[in-house]
XYZ file of C-alpha atoms in Angstrom:
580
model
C 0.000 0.000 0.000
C 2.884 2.200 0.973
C 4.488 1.948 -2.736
C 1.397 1.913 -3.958
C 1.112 5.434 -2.239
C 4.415 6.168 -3.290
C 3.926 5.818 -7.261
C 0.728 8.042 -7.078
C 2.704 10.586 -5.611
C 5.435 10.507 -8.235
C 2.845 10.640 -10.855
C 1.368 13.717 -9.392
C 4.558 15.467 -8.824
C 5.169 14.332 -12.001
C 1.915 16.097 -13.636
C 2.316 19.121 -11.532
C 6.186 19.739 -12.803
C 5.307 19.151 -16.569
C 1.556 21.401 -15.765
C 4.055 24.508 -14.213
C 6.635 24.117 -17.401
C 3.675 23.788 -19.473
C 2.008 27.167 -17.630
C 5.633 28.620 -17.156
C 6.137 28.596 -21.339
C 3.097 29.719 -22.406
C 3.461 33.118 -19.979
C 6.729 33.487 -21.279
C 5.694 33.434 -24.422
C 2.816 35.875 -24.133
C 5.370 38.178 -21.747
C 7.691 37.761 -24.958
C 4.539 39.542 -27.433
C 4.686 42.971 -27.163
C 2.626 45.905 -28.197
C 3.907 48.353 -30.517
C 1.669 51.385 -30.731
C 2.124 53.912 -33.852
C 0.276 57.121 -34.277
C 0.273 58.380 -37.846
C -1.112 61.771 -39.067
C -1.510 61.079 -42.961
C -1.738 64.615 -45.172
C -0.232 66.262 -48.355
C 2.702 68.282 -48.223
C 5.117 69.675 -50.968
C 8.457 67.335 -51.511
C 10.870 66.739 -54.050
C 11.753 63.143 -54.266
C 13.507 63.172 -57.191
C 13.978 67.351 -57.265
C 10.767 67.870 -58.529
C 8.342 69.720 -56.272
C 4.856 68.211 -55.885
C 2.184 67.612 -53.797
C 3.056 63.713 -51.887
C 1.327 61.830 -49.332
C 3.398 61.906 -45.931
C 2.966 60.001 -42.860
C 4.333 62.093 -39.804
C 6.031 64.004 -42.593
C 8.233 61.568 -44.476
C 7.550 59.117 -47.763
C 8.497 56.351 -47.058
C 6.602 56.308 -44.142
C 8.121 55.021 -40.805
C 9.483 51.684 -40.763
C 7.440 49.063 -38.307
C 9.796 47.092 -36.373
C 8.367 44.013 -34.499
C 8.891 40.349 -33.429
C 6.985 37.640 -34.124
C 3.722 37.205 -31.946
C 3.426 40.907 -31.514
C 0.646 43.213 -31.676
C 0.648 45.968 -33.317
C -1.713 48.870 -33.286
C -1.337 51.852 -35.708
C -3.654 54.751 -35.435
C -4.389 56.546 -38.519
C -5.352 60.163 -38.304
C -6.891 61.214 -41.914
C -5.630 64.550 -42.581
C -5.931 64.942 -46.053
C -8.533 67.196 -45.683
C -10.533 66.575 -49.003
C -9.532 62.480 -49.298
C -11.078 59.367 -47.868
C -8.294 56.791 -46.998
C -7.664 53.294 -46.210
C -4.108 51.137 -45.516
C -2.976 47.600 -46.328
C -0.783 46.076 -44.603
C 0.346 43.855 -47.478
C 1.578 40.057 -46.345
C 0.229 40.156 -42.900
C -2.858 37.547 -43.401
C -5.117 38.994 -40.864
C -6.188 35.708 -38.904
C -9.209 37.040 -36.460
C -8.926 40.075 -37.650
C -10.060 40.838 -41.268
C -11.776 43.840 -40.721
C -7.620 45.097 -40.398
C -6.770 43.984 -43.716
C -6.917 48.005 -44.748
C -9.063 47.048 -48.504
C -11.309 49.813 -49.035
C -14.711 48.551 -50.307
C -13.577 45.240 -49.044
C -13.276 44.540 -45.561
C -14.009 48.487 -44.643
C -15.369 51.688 -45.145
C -12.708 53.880 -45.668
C -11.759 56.932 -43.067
C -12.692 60.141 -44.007
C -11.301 63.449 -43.772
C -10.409 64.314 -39.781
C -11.245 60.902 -38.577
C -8.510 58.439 -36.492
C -9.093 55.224 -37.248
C -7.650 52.435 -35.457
C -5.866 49.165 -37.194
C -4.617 46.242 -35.037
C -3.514 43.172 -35.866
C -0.891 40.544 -35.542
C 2.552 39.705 -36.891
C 2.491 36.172 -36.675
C 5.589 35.387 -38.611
C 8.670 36.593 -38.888
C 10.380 38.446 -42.294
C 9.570 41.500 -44.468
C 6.128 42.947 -45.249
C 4.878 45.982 -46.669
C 2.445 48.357 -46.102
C 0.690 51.273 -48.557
C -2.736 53.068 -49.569
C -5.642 50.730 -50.697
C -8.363 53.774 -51.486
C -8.134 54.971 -55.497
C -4.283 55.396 -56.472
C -3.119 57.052 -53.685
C 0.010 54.872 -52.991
C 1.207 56.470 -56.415
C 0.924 59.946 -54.350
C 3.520 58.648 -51.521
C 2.011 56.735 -48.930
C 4.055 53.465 -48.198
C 6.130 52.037 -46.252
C 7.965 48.509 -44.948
C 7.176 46.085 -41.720
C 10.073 43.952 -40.432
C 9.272 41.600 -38.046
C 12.167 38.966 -36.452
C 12.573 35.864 -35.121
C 11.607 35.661 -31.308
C 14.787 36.422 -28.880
C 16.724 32.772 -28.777
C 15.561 32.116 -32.280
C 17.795 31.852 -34.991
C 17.151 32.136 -39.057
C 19.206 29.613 -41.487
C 21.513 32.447 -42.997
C 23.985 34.723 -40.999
C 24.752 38.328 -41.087
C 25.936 41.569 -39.165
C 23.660 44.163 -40.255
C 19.952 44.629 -41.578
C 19.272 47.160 -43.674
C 16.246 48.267 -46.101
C 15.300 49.512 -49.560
C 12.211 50.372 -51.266
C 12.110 50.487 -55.162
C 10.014 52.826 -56.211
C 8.996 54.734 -59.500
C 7.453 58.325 -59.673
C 4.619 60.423 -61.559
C 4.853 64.069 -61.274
C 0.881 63.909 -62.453
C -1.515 63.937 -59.437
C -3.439 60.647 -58.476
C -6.445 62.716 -59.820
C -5.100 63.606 -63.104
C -3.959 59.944 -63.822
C -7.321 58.449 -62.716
C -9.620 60.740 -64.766
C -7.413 60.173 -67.957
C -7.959 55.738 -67.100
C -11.996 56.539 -66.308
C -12.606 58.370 -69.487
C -14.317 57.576 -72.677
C -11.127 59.193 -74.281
C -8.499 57.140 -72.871
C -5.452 58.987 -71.235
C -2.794 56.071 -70.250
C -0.790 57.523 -67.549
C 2.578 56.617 -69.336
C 5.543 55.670 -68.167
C 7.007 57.192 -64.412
C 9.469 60.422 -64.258
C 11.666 58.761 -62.499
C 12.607 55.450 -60.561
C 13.088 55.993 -56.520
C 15.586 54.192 -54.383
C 14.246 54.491 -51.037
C 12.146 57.708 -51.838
C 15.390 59.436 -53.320
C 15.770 59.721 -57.280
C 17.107 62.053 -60.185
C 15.193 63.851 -62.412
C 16.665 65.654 -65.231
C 15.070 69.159 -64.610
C 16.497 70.163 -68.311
C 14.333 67.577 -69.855
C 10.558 69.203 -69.426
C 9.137 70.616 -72.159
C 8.799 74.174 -70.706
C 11.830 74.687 -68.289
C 10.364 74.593 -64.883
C 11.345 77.446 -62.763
C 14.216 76.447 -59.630
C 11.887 75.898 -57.493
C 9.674 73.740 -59.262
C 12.534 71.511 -60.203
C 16.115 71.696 -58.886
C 19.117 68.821 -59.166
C 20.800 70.681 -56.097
C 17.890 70.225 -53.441
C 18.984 68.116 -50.720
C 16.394 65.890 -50.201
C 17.033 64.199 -54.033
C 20.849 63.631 -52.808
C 21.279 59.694 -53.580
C 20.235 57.227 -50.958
C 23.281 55.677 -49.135
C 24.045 52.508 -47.176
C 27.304 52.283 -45.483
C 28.724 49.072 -44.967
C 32.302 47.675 -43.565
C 34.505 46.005 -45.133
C 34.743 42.592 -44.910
C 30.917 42.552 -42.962
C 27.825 40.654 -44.097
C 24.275 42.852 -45.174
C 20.948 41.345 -45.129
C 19.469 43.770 -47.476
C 15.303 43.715 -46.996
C 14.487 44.800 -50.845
C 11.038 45.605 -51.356
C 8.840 47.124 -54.726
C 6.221 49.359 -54.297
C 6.017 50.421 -57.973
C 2.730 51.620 -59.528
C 3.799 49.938 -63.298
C 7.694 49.121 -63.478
C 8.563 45.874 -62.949
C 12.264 46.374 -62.413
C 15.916 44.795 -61.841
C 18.238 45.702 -58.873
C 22.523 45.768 -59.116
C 24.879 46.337 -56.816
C 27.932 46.834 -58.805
C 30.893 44.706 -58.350
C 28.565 42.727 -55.989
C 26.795 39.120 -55.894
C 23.469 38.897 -54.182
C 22.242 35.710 -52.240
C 18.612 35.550 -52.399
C 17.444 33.960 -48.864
C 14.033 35.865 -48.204
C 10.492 35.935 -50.042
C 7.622 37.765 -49.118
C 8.599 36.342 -45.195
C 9.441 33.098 -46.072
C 13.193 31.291 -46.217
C 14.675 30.573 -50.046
C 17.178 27.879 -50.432
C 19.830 30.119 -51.184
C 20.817 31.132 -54.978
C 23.263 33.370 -56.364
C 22.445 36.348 -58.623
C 23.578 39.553 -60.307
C 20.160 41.510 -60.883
C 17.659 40.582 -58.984
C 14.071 41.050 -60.654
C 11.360 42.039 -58.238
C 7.919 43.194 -59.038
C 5.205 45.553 -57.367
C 4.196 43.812 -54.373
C 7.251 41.253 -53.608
C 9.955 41.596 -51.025
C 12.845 39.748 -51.178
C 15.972 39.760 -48.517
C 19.485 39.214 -50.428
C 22.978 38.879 -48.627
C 25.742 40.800 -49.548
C 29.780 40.829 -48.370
C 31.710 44.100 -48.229
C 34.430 42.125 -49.825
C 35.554 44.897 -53.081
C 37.749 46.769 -52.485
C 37.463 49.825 -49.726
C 38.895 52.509 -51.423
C 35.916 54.145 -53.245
C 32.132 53.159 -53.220
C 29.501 51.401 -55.622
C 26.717 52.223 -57.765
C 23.098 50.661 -56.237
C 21.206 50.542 -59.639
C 17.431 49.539 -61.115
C 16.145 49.902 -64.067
C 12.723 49.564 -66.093
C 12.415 45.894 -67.373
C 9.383 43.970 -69.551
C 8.317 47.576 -70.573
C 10.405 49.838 -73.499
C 12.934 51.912 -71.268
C 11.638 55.315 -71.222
C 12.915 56.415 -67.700
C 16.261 56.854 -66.696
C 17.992 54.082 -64.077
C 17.314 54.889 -60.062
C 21.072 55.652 -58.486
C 22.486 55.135 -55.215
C 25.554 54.524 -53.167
C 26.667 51.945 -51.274
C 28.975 53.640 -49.214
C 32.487 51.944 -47.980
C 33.665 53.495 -44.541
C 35.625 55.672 -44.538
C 34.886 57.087 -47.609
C 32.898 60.019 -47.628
C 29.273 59.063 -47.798
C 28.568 61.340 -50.364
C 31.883 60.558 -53.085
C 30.250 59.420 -56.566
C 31.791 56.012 -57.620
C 34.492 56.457 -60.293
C 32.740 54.328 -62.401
C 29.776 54.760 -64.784
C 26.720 52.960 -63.360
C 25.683 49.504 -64.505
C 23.341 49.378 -67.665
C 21.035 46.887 -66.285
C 20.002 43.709 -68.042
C 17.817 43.896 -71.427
C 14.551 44.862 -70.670
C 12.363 42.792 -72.700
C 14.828 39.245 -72.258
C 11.991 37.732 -70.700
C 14.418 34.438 -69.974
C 16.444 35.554 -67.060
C 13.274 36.832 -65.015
C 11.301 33.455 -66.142
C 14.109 31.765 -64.878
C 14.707 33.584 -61.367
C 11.062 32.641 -60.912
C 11.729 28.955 -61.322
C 14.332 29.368 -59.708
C 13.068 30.332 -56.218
C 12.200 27.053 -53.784
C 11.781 26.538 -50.280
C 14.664 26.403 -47.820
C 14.955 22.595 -47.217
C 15.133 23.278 -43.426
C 11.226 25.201 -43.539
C 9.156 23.347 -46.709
C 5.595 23.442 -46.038
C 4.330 21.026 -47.974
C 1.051 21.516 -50.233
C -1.759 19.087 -50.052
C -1.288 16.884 -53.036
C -4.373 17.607 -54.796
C -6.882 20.607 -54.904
C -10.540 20.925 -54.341
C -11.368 23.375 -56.944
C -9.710 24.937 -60.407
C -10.267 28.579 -61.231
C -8.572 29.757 -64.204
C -8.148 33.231 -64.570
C -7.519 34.634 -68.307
C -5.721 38.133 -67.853
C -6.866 40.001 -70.717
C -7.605 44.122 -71.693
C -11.204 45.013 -73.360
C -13.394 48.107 -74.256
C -16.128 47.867 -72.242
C -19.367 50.714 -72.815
C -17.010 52.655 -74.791
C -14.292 52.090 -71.780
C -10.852 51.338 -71.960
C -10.617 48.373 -69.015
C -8.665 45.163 -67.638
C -10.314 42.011 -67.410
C -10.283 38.636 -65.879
C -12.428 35.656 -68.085
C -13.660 38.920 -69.730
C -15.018 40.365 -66.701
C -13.620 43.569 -65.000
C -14.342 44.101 -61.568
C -15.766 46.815 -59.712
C -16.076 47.609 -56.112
C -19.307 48.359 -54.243
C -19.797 51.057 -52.024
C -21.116 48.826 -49.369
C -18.094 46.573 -48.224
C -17.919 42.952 -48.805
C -17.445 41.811 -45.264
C -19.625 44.145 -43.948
C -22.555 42.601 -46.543
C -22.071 39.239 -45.978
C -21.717 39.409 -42.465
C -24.955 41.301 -42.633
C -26.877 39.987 -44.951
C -26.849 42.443 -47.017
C -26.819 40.713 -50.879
C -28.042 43.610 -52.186
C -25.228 45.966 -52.436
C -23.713 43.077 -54.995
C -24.259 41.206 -57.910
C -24.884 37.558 -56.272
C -24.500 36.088 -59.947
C -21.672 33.421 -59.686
C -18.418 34.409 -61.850
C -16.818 32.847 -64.316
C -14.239 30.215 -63.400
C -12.341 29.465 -67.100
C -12.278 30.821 -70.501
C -13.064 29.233 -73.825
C -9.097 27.037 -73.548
C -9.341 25.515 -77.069
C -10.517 28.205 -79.905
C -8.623 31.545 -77.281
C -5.683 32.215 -79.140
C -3.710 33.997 -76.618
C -0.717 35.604 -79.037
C -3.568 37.687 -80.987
C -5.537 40.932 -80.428
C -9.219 39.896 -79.745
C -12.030 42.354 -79.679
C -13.611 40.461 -76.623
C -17.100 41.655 -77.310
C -18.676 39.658 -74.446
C -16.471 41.511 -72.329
C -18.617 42.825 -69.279
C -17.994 44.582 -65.745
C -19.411 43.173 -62.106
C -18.762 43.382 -58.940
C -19.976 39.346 -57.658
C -17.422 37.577 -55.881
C -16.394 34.285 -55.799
C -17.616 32.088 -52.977
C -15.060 29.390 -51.776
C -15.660 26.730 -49.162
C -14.321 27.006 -45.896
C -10.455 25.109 -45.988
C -10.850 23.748 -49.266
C -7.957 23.754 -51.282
C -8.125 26.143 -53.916
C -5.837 26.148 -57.340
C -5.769 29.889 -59.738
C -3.923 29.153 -62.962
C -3.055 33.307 -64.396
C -3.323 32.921 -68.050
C -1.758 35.981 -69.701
C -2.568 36.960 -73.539
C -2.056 39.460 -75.697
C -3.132 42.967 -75.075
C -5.360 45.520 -77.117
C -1.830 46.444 -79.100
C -0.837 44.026 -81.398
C 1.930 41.827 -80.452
C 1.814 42.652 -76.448
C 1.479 40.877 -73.397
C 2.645 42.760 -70.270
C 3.855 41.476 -66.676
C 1.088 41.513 -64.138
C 2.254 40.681 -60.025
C -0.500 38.832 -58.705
C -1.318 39.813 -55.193
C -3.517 37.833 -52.563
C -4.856 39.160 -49.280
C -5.286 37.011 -46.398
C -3.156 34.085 -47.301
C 0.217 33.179 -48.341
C 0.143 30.670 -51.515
C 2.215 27.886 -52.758
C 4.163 28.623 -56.356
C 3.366 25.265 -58.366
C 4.610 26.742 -61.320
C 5.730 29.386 -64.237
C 5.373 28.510 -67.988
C 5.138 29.580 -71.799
C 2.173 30.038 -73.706
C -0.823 28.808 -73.087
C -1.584 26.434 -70.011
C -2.545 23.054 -70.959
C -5.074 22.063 -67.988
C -4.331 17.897 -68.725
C -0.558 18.001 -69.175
C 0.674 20.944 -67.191
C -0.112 19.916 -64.072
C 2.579 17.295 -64.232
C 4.887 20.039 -64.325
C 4.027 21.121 -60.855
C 6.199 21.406 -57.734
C 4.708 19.563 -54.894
C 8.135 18.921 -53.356
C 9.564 22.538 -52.198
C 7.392 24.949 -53.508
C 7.996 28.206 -52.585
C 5.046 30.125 -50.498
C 4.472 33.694 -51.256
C 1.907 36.525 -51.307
C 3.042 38.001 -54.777
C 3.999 36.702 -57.762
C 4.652 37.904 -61.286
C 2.643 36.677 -64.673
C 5.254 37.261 -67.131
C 4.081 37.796 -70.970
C 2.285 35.107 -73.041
C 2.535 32.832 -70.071
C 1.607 31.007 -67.199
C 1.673 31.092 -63.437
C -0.199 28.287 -61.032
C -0.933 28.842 -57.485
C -2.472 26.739 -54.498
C -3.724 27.974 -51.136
C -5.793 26.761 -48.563
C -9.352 28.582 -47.840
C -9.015 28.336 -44.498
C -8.870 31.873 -43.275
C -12.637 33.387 -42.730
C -13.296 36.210 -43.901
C -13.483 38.482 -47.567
C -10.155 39.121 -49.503
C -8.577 40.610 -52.760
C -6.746 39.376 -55.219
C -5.101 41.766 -57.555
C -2.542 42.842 -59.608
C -0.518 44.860 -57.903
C -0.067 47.625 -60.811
C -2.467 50.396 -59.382
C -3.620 51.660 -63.080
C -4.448 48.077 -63.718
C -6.794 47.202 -60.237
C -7.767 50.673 -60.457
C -9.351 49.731 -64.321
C -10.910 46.078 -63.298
C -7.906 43.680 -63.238
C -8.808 41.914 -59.704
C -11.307 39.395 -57.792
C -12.606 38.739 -54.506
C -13.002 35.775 -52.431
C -15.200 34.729 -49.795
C -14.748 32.274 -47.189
C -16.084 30.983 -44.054
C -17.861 34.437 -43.297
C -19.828 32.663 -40.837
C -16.939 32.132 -38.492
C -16.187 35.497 -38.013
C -16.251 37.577 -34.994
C -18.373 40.684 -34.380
C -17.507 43.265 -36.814
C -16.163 46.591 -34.959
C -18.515 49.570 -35.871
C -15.283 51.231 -37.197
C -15.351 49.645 -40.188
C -18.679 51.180 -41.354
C -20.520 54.244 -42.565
C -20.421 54.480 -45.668
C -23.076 52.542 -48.495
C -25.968 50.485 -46.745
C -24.149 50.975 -43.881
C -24.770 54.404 -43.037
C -25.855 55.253 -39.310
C -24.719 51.587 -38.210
C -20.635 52.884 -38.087
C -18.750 55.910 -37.377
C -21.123 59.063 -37.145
């Protein structure tokens, strides 16, 4: 009886040690989650980016905006004070998925109202894995006026990532309109179609060059001068001999672009937050949307500094490359390299960028595999039409519109009304579509319905590209999904053979991103799990082209989501239930 009494006791000590560690980790880990609270006050004020004065979009006074810093697990509340004084507004915070909190997700029309002139609104959400996210406007074009910025969240403290280096630093690739967000959308919305052309100039971090000779009418100095200060190249300093984790990002509103560091290999070990088995490369090609971290060694040699170059690629060059310096200490921050900068790589080789994308797989140390098969196949044919006399972008000949009662806010509701509840098209007419000619798509049509998916299904969106309105034109379209994170299966040429390409895939190591390029007359397959409740976008990330009907929206699991916070509303059927 005694051991008997004995043994019991062990086994309770027992369960009371491994209960405390148990109770002792999981405090830890909440003590470890902070809260990082930001307070921005949004509004226009006159810069000069790349010397040219204009009206931008600041946050607490700078473009970029501030930089979010955080750890895994945290919180992090941002409150937005709208002082644009004549604008509505609305933020994204691009690659954070949202999870119990879609109403964050910043997609005016989608998952809010926006905030109007005066008003503080108040986002909060979590950063539930570590590596490099963006954020920017989602209300009209207004991240073409300025407003954007980068997230960086680490690895918890004791937590290590599978590459090494000394520093962490950031850039943001950028290009630049001198036309107002107004201008450029009137010219897209009218019956006599005004294309917004190609940029002024290409940004490096918010700093370019523009060649105040080259307007038309010589602007006066100070409309447009080289000398001003705050168009000075941007710099990173580095030591020799050190290791950089460079966090490169693209916020462009059209370019997709390449990136050089001259004299200088990059190793590409970061996309959109999640760890690449590490490759080698000279320009790296990054699209609107994507972030990438690359690793770089100060190993040249110290006695002068390095041109930082990108330059316009897929589209006919018509803007001159983005400069800056990467700065070897001592050397005088400021000292132009000797050298003339780097030319960049062709821009309309569409090989080398095809083959980066291939080229990008899972670290073998973090592969999440895919499920092996999917539940459902949407394919989505990227194409341009004239719609009611309307220059527009399509998808299965249908270009999308936004109500002005938002999608979560309606469903959660009950509100079918506001939107078409007609179900959308899920393929295109595969074997008489010839995707290399100009079609006049006259059963081309605009909607706002949405696509319905069923709650943690597994989902597969081939992106078929095709030929333009122009003859003999297909142009690059990043793909952007909100509220998820999606598995790569696969890039290829021409048109996507729905029997035979799907041997092609990669089920093995596919990368997992939240942005991804279409390149011309091409292919690009994707797989996600629906498993996140709530109403999301899915875009391309060129603003002209969402802006004229080149996205979706998908719905799932709406009845699993929380209470919706009154902040979110006001505007469309939901007047007098919101803000008031």
């Amino acid at each position: 009886m005694a051991a008997g009494n004995l043994q019991c006791r062990g086994f309770m000590l027992k369960f009371l040690g491994l209960y405390l560690l148990t109770y002792l980790q999981y405090y830890s880990q909440i003590a470890e989650a902070r809260i990082r609270h930001y307070k921005w006050d949004v509004k226009y004020e006159y810069k000069s980016p790349d010397c040219y004065k204009k009206l931008v979009i600041t946050i607490n006074g700078r473009t970029p905006g501030p930089t979010i810093v955080a750890q895994q697990n945290d919180t992090i509340i941002v409150e937005v004070k709208n002082s644009l004084i004549t604008e509505n507004l609305a933020i994204h915070w691009h690659g954070i998925r949202q999870r119990e909190t879609p109403w964050s997700d910043g997609t005016e029309g989608v998952t809010q109202c926006p905030i109007l002139p005066g008003e503080t609104f108040k986002y909060q959400f979590k950063v539930d894995r570590p590596g490099t996210y963006l954020y920017h406007a989602h209300y009209g074009m207004q991240r073409t006026a300025g407003l954007y910025g980068l997230i960086r969240v680490s690895v918890p403290d004791g937590d290590s990532e599978p590459f090494a280096y000394d520093y962490d630093r950031s850039i943001i690739l950028n290009d630049w309109y001198h036309n107002s967000t107004y201008e450029q959308a009137t010219g897209l919305s009218s019956t006599n179609f005004v294309w917004v052309g190609e940029p002024q100039s290409l940004l490096i971090h918010g700093k370019g060059k523009f060649n105040c000779s080259s307007t038309v009418a010589s602007s006066p100095s100070w409309v447009c001068n080289e000398s001003n200060p705050e168009c000075s190249p941007y710099v990173i300093t580095v030591i020799p001999g050190k290791t950089y984790r460079l966090r490169i990002a693209s916020l462009t509103a059209l370019s997709a672009l390449s990136f050089e560091i001259e004299g200088h290999n990059m190793t590409v070990v970061e996309a959109d937050g999640h760890n690449v088995e590490p490759f080698v490369v000279k320009n790296l090609y990054i699209y609107s949307g994507e972030t990438y971290s690359v690793l770089i060694k100060a190993d040249q040699a110290p006695s002068r500094n390095y041109w930082m170059t990108t330059n316009v690629v897929s589209r006919i060059p018509k803007t001159s490359a983005g400069l800056a310096i990467l700065n070897y200490y001592p050397n005088h921050p400021r000292r132009s390299p000797p050298t003339v900068p780097p030319t960049g790589p062709i821009w309309n080789d569409t090989e080398p960028r095809l083959a980066q994308s291939q080229a990008i797989k899972s670290h073998q140390s973090y592969i999440h595999s895919p499920p092996p098969t999917s539940d459902r196949v949407i394919v989505f044919l990227n194409t341009q039409n004239t719609i009611d006399g309307y220059r527009r972008w399509s998808v299965n000949n249908v270009s999308f519109n936004l109500p002005h009662t938002p999608y979560l806010v309606a469903l959660k509701l009950n509100l079918h009304h506001v939107f078409e509840q007609t179900r959308p098209r899920t393929g295109y007419d595969f074997k008489n579509y010839d995707i290399y000619r100009k079609h006049n798509n006259s059963n081309a049509t605009s909607s706002n319905a949405i696509y319905r998916l069923h709650f943690n299904a597994t989902v597969d969106i081939i992106l078929q590209n095709a030929n333009t309105m122009n003859d003999n034109d297909s142009e690059t379209h990043p793909w952007h999904l909100h509220g998820h994170d999606f598995w790569v299966l696969g890039h290829g040429k021409g048109k996507f053979d729905i029997y035979k390409d799907p041997r092609q895939y990669n089920l093995v190591n596919p990368i997992m991103k939240n942005t991804v390029p279409l390149h011309p007359y091409g292919w690009t397959a994707l797989r996600f799990k629906a498993d996140n409740p709530g109403v999301w976008a899915f875009h391309c990330h060129i603003e002209s082209h969402f802006y004229m009907g080149m996205g979706v929206v998908f719905e799932e699991g709406i009845e699993r989501v929380g209470n919706l916070p009154s902040s979110i509303m006001g505007c469309g059927d939901t007047r007098g239930l919101g803000r008031p």
